[in-house]
Short mmCIF file of C-alpha atoms and ligand atoms in Angstrom, two decimals:
data_model
loop_
_atom_site.label_atom_id
_atom_site.label_comp_id
_atom_site.label_asym_id
_atom_site.label_seq_id
_atom_site.Cartn_x
_atom_site.Cartn_y
_atom_site.Cartn_z
CA MET A 1 27.78 -186.62 -65.03
CA ILE A 2 25.20 -189.14 -65.83
CA MET A 3 21.72 -187.81 -65.88
CA LYS A 4 19.01 -189.82 -64.06
CA LYS A 5 15.72 -191.16 -65.24
CA CYS A 6 12.77 -190.28 -63.03
CA LEU A 7 9.16 -191.54 -62.43
CA PHE A 8 7.23 -188.27 -61.55
CA LEU A 9 4.04 -189.11 -59.51
CA ASP A 10 1.01 -186.64 -58.60
CA ARG A 11 0.26 -187.20 -55.18
CA ASP A 12 -3.43 -186.82 -54.41
CA GLY A 13 -5.63 -189.15 -56.33
CA THR A 14 -2.68 -191.08 -57.62
CA ILE A 15 -0.95 -192.38 -54.68
CA ASN A 16 -3.37 -191.65 -52.09
CA LYS A 17 -7.34 -191.04 -51.99
CA ASN A 18 -8.01 -187.45 -52.84
CA LEU A 19 -9.85 -186.23 -49.87
CA GLY A 20 -8.98 -182.67 -50.37
CA TYR A 21 -6.22 -180.44 -48.53
CA ILE A 22 -4.50 -183.40 -47.05
CA TYR A 23 -1.74 -182.45 -44.51
CA LYS A 24 -2.08 -184.98 -41.70
CA TYR A 25 -0.91 -188.56 -42.23
CA GLU A 26 -3.96 -189.83 -40.57
CA ASN A 27 -5.99 -188.44 -43.52
CA PHE A 28 -3.45 -189.84 -46.01
CA ILE A 29 -5.04 -192.95 -47.35
CA TRP A 30 -2.82 -195.17 -49.66
CA LEU A 31 -4.35 -196.19 -52.72
CA LYS A 32 -4.14 -200.23 -53.40
CA ASP A 33 -0.79 -201.13 -54.61
CA ALA A 34 0.65 -197.58 -54.59
CA LYS A 35 3.52 -198.47 -52.32
CA LYS A 36 4.43 -201.52 -54.52
CA ALA A 37 4.20 -199.39 -57.51
CA ILE A 38 6.81 -197.06 -56.05
CA GLN A 39 8.93 -200.00 -54.91
CA TYR A 40 8.73 -201.29 -58.41
CA ALA A 41 10.19 -198.04 -60.08
CA TYR A 42 12.63 -197.58 -57.20
CA LYS A 43 14.24 -201.03 -57.88
CA LYS A 44 14.48 -200.19 -61.63
CA ASP A 45 16.80 -197.14 -60.41
CA TYR A 46 14.12 -194.72 -61.09
CA LEU A 47 14.05 -191.63 -59.03
CA ILE A 48 10.81 -191.21 -57.45
CA VAL A 49 9.61 -187.44 -57.38
CA ILE A 50 6.04 -186.16 -56.42
CA ILE A 51 4.93 -183.13 -58.37
CA SER A 52 1.69 -181.84 -56.58
CA ASN A 53 -0.35 -178.60 -56.46
CA GLN A 54 -0.97 -177.67 -52.57
CA SER A 55 -2.65 -174.66 -52.69
CA GLY A 56 -3.77 -175.34 -49.21
CA VAL A 57 -0.83 -173.37 -47.90
CA SER A 58 -1.85 -170.21 -49.95
CA ARG A 59 -5.29 -170.68 -48.59
CA GLY A 60 -3.81 -170.69 -44.93
CA TYR A 61 -5.42 -174.17 -44.35
CA PHE A 62 -2.00 -175.61 -43.38
CA LYS A 63 1.62 -174.60 -43.37
CA LYS A 64 4.61 -175.94 -45.29
CA LYS A 65 6.01 -177.38 -42.33
CA ASP A 66 2.86 -179.73 -42.04
CA CYS A 67 3.57 -180.96 -45.56
CA ASP A 68 7.21 -181.59 -44.45
CA LEU A 69 6.12 -183.91 -41.56
CA LEU A 70 3.51 -185.46 -43.71
CA ASN A 71 6.44 -186.25 -46.31
CA LEU A 72 8.39 -187.80 -43.62
CA LYS A 73 5.65 -190.17 -42.51
CA ILE A 74 5.05 -191.09 -46.19
CA ASN A 75 8.57 -192.10 -46.48
CA GLU A 76 8.51 -194.05 -43.03
CA SER A 77 5.86 -196.04 -44.41
CA LEU A 78 7.71 -196.93 -47.50
CA LYS A 79 10.74 -198.40 -45.36
CA LYS A 80 8.90 -201.74 -45.09
CA PHE A 81 8.92 -201.99 -48.76
CA LYS A 82 12.81 -200.74 -48.84
CA CYS A 83 11.98 -197.82 -51.08
CA LYS A 84 11.45 -194.14 -50.85
CA ILE A 85 10.25 -191.05 -52.52
CA HIS A 86 13.43 -188.96 -53.25
CA LYS A 87 11.85 -185.65 -53.36
CA PHE A 88 8.46 -184.06 -52.79
CA TYR A 89 7.91 -180.88 -55.09
CA TYR A 90 4.97 -178.86 -54.21
CA ALA A 91 3.32 -175.96 -55.73
CA PHE A 92 1.68 -173.51 -52.92
CA TYR A 93 0.51 -171.10 -55.28
CA HIS A 94 -2.98 -170.39 -55.99
CA PRO A 95 -4.39 -167.55 -58.39
CA ASN A 96 -7.05 -166.30 -55.88
CA PHE A 97 -4.52 -166.12 -52.92
CA LYS A 98 -1.47 -164.58 -54.58
CA LYS A 99 1.51 -164.73 -52.25
CA LYS A 100 4.58 -163.33 -53.76
CA LYS A 101 6.81 -165.99 -52.48
CA TYR A 102 4.97 -168.89 -54.30
CA LYS A 103 5.33 -169.21 -57.98
CA ALA A 104 2.43 -169.44 -60.28
CA SER A 105 4.89 -171.18 -62.88
CA TYR A 106 5.04 -174.17 -60.48
CA ARG A 107 1.33 -174.78 -60.25
CA LYS A 108 0.33 -177.49 -62.76
CA PRO A 109 -0.80 -177.29 -65.73
CA ASN A 110 2.45 -175.35 -65.69
CA PRO A 111 5.70 -177.38 -65.74
CA GLY A 112 7.85 -175.28 -63.53
CA LEU A 113 8.47 -178.08 -60.92
CA PHE A 114 9.63 -180.49 -63.44
CA PHE A 115 12.10 -177.98 -64.59
CA LEU A 116 13.13 -177.35 -61.14
CA ALA A 117 13.41 -180.99 -60.31
CA LYS A 118 15.47 -181.70 -63.52
CA LYS A 119 17.87 -179.00 -62.57
CA LYS A 120 18.31 -179.68 -58.70
CA MET A 121 18.31 -183.59 -59.25
CA ASN A 122 19.98 -183.80 -62.57
CA ILE A 123 17.09 -185.77 -64.37
CA ASP A 124 17.01 -186.51 -67.94
CA LEU A 125 13.33 -185.58 -68.76
CA SER A 126 13.37 -187.60 -72.07
CA LYS A 127 13.97 -190.72 -70.20
CA SER A 128 11.29 -189.87 -67.38
CA PHE A 129 7.51 -190.70 -66.92
CA MET A 130 4.63 -189.00 -65.33
CA ILE A 131 1.78 -190.64 -63.84
CA GLY A 132 -1.36 -188.57 -62.79
CA ASP A 133 -5.04 -188.56 -62.54
CA LEU A 134 -5.89 -185.25 -64.07
CA LYS A 135 -5.61 -183.55 -67.37
CA SER A 136 -3.58 -180.54 -65.65
CA ASP A 137 -0.97 -183.43 -64.84
CA GLN A 138 -1.01 -184.48 -68.48
CA ILE A 139 -0.49 -180.59 -69.65
CA ALA A 140 2.03 -179.98 -67.30
CA ALA A 141 4.00 -183.21 -68.33
CA LYS A 142 3.51 -182.59 -72.08
CA LYS A 143 5.08 -178.93 -71.65
CA ALA A 144 8.13 -180.45 -69.67
CA GLY A 145 8.58 -182.90 -72.56
CA VAL A 146 7.84 -185.69 -70.02
CA ARG A 147 5.92 -188.84 -71.26
CA PHE A 148 2.68 -189.17 -69.52
CA LYS A 149 0.41 -191.81 -68.44
CA LEU A 150 -3.19 -191.09 -66.98
CA LYS A 151 -3.98 -193.13 -63.77
CA ARG A 152 -7.05 -194.95 -64.61
CA ASN A 153 -6.89 -197.88 -62.24
CA ASN A 154 -4.35 -199.85 -60.26
CA LEU A 155 -1.04 -197.67 -60.01
CA LEU A 156 1.24 -200.75 -59.95
CA LYS A 157 -0.27 -201.90 -63.27
CA GLU A 158 0.17 -198.35 -64.69
CA VAL A 159 3.74 -198.23 -63.67
CA LYS A 160 4.36 -201.72 -65.14
CA SER A 161 2.77 -200.75 -68.40
CA ILE A 162 5.19 -198.02 -68.87
CA ILE A 163 8.67 -199.15 -67.24
MG1 MG B 201 -4.29 -185.69 -58.48
#
């Protein structure tokens, strides 16, 4: 089976404004050209996968099902651009709110969600990229063997600089 290339994206601060603990679409503010950036990579046959820490679930601020609904709305808003995010992988774990069902290894800077995505979606990590706005994104990508680009400005420009 042919393995797929993937553009991994952090969520808050990378595709939307990081306002903290976002779980409602009304608080999900797309960053400039983020939809175009996703469209660009999608058209080049990249899987688009979000890898994001969402400790708000462990903290009890919101529930997993809130994330599921938000994901649907995010993808609805991408329909006009004829693209989508193939999968959202979230780490709900936080060390201060230990809940057994959430894995520490998934929380960036740990690379666990990259390996989960690789296994579930048949991704070739060596042909893939990660873009994020934090050092923890970079560390996680490096541990997973995924090339990393720090988002400094417009996401479309960043995507075009690597693929
Ligand atoms: Mg971020």
